mmCIF file of C-alpha atoms in Angstrom:
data_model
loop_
_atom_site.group_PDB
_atom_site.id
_atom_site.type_symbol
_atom_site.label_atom_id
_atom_site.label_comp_id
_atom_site.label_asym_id
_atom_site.label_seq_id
_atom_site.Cartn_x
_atom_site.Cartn_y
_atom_site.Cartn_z
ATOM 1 C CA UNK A 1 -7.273 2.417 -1.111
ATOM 2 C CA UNK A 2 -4.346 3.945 -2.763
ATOM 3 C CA UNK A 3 -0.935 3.610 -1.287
ATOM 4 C CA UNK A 4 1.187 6.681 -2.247
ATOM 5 C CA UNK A 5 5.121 6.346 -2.927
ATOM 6 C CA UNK A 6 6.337 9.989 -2.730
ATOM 7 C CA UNK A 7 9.553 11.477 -4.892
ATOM 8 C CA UNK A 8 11.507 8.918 -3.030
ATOM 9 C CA UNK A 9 13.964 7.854 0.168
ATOM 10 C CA UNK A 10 16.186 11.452 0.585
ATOM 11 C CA UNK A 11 19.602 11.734 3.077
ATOM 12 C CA UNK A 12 17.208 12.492 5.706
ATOM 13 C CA UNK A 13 15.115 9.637 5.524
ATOM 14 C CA UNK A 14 19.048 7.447 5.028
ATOM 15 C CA UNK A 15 20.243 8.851 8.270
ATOM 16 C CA UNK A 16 17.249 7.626 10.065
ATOM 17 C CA UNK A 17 17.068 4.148 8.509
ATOM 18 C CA UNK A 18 20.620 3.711 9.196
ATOM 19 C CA UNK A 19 19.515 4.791 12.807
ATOM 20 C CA UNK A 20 16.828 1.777 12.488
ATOM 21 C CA UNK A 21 19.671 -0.452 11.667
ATOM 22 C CA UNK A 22 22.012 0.158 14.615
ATOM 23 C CA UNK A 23 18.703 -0.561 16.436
ATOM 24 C CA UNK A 24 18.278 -3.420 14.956
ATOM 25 C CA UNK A 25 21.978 -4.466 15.501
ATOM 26 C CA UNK A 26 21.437 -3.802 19.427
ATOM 27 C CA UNK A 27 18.395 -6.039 19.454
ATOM 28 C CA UNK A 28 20.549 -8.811 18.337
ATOM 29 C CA UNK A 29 23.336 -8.425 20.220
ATOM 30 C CA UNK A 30 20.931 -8.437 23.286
ATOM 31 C CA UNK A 31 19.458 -11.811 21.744
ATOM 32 C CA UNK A 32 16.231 -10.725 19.741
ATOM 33 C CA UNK A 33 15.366 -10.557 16.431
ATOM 34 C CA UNK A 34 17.482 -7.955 14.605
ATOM 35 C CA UNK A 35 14.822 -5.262 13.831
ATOM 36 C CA UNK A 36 14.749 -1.663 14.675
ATOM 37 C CA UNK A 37 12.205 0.962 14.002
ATOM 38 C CA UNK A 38 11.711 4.706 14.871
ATOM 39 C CA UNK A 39 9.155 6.868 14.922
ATOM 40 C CA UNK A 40 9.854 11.117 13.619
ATOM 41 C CA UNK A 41 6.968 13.896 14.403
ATOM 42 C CA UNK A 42 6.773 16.825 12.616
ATOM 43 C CA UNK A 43 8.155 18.458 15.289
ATOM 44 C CA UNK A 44 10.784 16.304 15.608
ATOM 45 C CA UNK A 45 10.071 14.310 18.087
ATOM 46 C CA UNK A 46 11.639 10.840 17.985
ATOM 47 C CA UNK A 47 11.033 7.588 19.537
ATOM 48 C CA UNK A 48 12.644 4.324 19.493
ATOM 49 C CA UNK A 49 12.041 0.839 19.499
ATOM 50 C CA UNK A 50 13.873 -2.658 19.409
ATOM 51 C CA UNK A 51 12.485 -5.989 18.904
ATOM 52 C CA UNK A 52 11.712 -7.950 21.979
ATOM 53 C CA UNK A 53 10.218 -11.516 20.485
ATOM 54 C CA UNK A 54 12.861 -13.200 22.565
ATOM 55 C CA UNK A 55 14.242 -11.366 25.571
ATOM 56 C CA UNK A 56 10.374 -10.383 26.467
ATOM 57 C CA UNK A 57 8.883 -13.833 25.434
ATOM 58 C CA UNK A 58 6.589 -12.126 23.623
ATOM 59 C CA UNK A 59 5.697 -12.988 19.663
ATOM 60 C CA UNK A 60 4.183 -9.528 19.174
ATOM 61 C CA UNK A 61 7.053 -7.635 20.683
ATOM 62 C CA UNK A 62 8.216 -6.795 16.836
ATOM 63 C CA UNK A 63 10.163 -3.478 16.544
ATOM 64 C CA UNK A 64 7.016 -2.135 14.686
ATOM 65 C CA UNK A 65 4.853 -3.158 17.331
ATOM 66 C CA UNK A 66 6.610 -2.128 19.995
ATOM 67 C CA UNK A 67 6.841 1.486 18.465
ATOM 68 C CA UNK A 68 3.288 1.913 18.303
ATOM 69 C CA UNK A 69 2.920 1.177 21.648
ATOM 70 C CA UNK A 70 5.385 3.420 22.930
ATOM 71 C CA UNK A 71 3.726 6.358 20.396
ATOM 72 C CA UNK A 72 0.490 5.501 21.029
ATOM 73 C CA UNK A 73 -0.327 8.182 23.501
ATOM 74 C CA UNK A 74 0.742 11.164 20.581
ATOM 75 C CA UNK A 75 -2.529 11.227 18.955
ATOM 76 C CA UNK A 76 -3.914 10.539 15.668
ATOM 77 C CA UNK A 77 -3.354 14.103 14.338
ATOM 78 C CA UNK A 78 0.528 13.850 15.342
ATOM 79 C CA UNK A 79 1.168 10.669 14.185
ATOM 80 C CA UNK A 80 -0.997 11.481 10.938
ATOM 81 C CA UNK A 81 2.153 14.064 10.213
ATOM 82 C CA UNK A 82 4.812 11.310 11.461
ATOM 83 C CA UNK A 83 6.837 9.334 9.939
ATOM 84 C CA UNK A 84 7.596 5.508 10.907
ATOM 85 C CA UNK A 85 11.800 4.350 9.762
ATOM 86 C CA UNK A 86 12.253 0.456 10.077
ATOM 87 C CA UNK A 87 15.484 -1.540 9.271
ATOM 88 C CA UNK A 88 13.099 -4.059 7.225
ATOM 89 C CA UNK A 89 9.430 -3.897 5.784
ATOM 90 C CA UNK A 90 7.125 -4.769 8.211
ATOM 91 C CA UNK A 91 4.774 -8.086 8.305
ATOM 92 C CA UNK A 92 1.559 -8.424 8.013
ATOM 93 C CA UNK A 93 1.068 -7.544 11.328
ATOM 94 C CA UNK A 94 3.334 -4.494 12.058
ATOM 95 C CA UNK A 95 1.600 -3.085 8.919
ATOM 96 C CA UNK A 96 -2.054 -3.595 10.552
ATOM 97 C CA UNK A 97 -0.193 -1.837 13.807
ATOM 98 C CA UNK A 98 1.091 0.798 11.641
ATOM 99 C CA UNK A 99 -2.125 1.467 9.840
ATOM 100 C CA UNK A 100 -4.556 1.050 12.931
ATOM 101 C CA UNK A 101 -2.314 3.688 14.294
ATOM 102 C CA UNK A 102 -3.197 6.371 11.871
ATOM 103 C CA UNK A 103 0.638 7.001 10.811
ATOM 104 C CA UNK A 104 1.030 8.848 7.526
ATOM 105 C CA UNK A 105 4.299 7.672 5.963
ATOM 106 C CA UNK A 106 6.487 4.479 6.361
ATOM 107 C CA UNK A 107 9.905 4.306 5.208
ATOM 108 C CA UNK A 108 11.920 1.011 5.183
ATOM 109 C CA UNK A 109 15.527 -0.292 4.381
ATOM 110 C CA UNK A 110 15.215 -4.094 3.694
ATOM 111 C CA UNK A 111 12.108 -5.533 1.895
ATOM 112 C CA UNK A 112 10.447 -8.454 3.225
ATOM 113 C CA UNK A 113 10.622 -10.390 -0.016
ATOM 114 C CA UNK A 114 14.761 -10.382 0.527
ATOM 115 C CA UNK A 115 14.090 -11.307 4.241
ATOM 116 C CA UNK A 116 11.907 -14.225 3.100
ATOM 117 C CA UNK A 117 14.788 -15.158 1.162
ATOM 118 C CA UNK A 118 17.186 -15.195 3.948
ATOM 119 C CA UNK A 119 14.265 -17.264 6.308
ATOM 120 C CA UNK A 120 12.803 -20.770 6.146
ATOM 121 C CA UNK A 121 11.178 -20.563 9.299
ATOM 122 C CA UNK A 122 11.529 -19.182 12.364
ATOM 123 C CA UNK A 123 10.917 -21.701 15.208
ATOM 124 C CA UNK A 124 9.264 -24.151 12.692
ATOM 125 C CA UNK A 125 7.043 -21.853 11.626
ATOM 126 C CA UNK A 126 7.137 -20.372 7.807
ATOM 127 C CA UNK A 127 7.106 -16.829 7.119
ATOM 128 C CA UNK A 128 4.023 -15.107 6.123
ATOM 129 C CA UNK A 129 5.088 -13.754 2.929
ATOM 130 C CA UNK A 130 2.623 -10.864 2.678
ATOM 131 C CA UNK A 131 4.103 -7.209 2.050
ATOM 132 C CA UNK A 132 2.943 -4.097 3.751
ATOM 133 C CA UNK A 133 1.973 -3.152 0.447
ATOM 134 C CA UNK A 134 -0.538 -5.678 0.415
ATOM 135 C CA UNK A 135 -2.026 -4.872 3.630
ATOM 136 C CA UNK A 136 -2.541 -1.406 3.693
ATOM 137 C CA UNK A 137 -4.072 -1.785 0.084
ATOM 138 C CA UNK A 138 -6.707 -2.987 1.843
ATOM 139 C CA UNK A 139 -7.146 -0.214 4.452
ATOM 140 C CA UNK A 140 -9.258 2.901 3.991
ATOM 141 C CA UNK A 141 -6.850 5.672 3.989
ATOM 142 C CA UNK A 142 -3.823 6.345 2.188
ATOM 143 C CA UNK A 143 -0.190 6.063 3.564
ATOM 144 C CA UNK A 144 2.850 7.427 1.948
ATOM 145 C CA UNK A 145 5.083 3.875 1.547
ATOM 146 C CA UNK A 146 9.034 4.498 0.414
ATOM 147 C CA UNK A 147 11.548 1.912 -0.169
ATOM 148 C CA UNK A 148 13.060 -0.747 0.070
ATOM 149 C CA UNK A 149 16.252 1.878 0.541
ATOM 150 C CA UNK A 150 19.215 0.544 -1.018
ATOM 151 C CA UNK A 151 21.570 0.185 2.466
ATOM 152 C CA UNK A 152 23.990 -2.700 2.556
ATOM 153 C CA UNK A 153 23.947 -2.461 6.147
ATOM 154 C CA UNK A 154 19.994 -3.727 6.063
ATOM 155 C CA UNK A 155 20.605 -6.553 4.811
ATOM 156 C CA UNK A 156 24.197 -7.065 7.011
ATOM 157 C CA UNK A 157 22.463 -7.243 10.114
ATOM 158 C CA UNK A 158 20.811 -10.167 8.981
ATOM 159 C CA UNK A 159 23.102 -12.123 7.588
ATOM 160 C CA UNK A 160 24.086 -15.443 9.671
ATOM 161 C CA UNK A 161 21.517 -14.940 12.183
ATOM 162 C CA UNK A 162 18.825 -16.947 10.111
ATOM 163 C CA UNK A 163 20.636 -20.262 9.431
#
């Protein structure tokens, strides 16, 4: 499978990963991971979603995952034409969400190789240190993959909360 990269991340696609950040500021202040993602039809429909690893006691409750839940019911030919914003590149298994989904294009701010940076482990457990890239190289269809989006404020909302 080839994974397009369009022209690149435009003031649009900013304004909504900066919205994916203040997302992923509330989940932290609320106590869960700090990850935010939103989804953007065509038609401009939007929908939101936080993480909820810790508040829900749920270890699938990423922002990613939680998003595809909440979109699920919009169909394969809408989300086809949507576009998924995240305040960090998804794991492994956000990106299977995101691909088993059927949504076209996925933009992010903060790439998972600085995350992994930031994080030893996360309740004694390691990361997986395995880029959406990777996984949706594997997939049979192509989706449009921009960034990581060069936002200070990605990166911010991380600081101090892993150590």
């Amino acid at each position: 499978m080839t994974i397009v990269t369009s022209s690149g991340i435009n003031a649009i696609d900013e304004a909504y990963l900066e919205r994916a950040v203040a997302l992923a500021w509330d989940a932290r202040k609320r106590g869960d991971h700090p990850f935010g993602a939103l989804l953007v039809a065509a038609d401009g429909t939007v929908a939101e979603a936080l993480n909820s690893t810790v508040t829900q006691s749920d270890p699938t409750g990423h922002a990613e995952t939680n998003l595809v839940r909440v979109a699920g019911g919009w169909g394969m030919a809408v989300l086809g034409e949507s576009t998924l914003y995240t305040s960090t590149e998804p794991c492994a298994m956000c990106a299977g969400a995101i691909y088993w989904s059927g949504i076209g294009r996925m933009v992010f701010a903060f790439a998972s190789d600085e995350l992994s940076a930031m994080v030893d482990e996360e309740e004694g457990v390691p990361p997986l240190r395995l880029s959406s890239r990777e996984v949706f190289a594997r997939g049979g269809r192509p989706i449009v993959v921009d960034g990581p989006a060069d936002l200070a404020s990605a990166a911010d909302v991380h600081r101090g909360f892993w150590r």
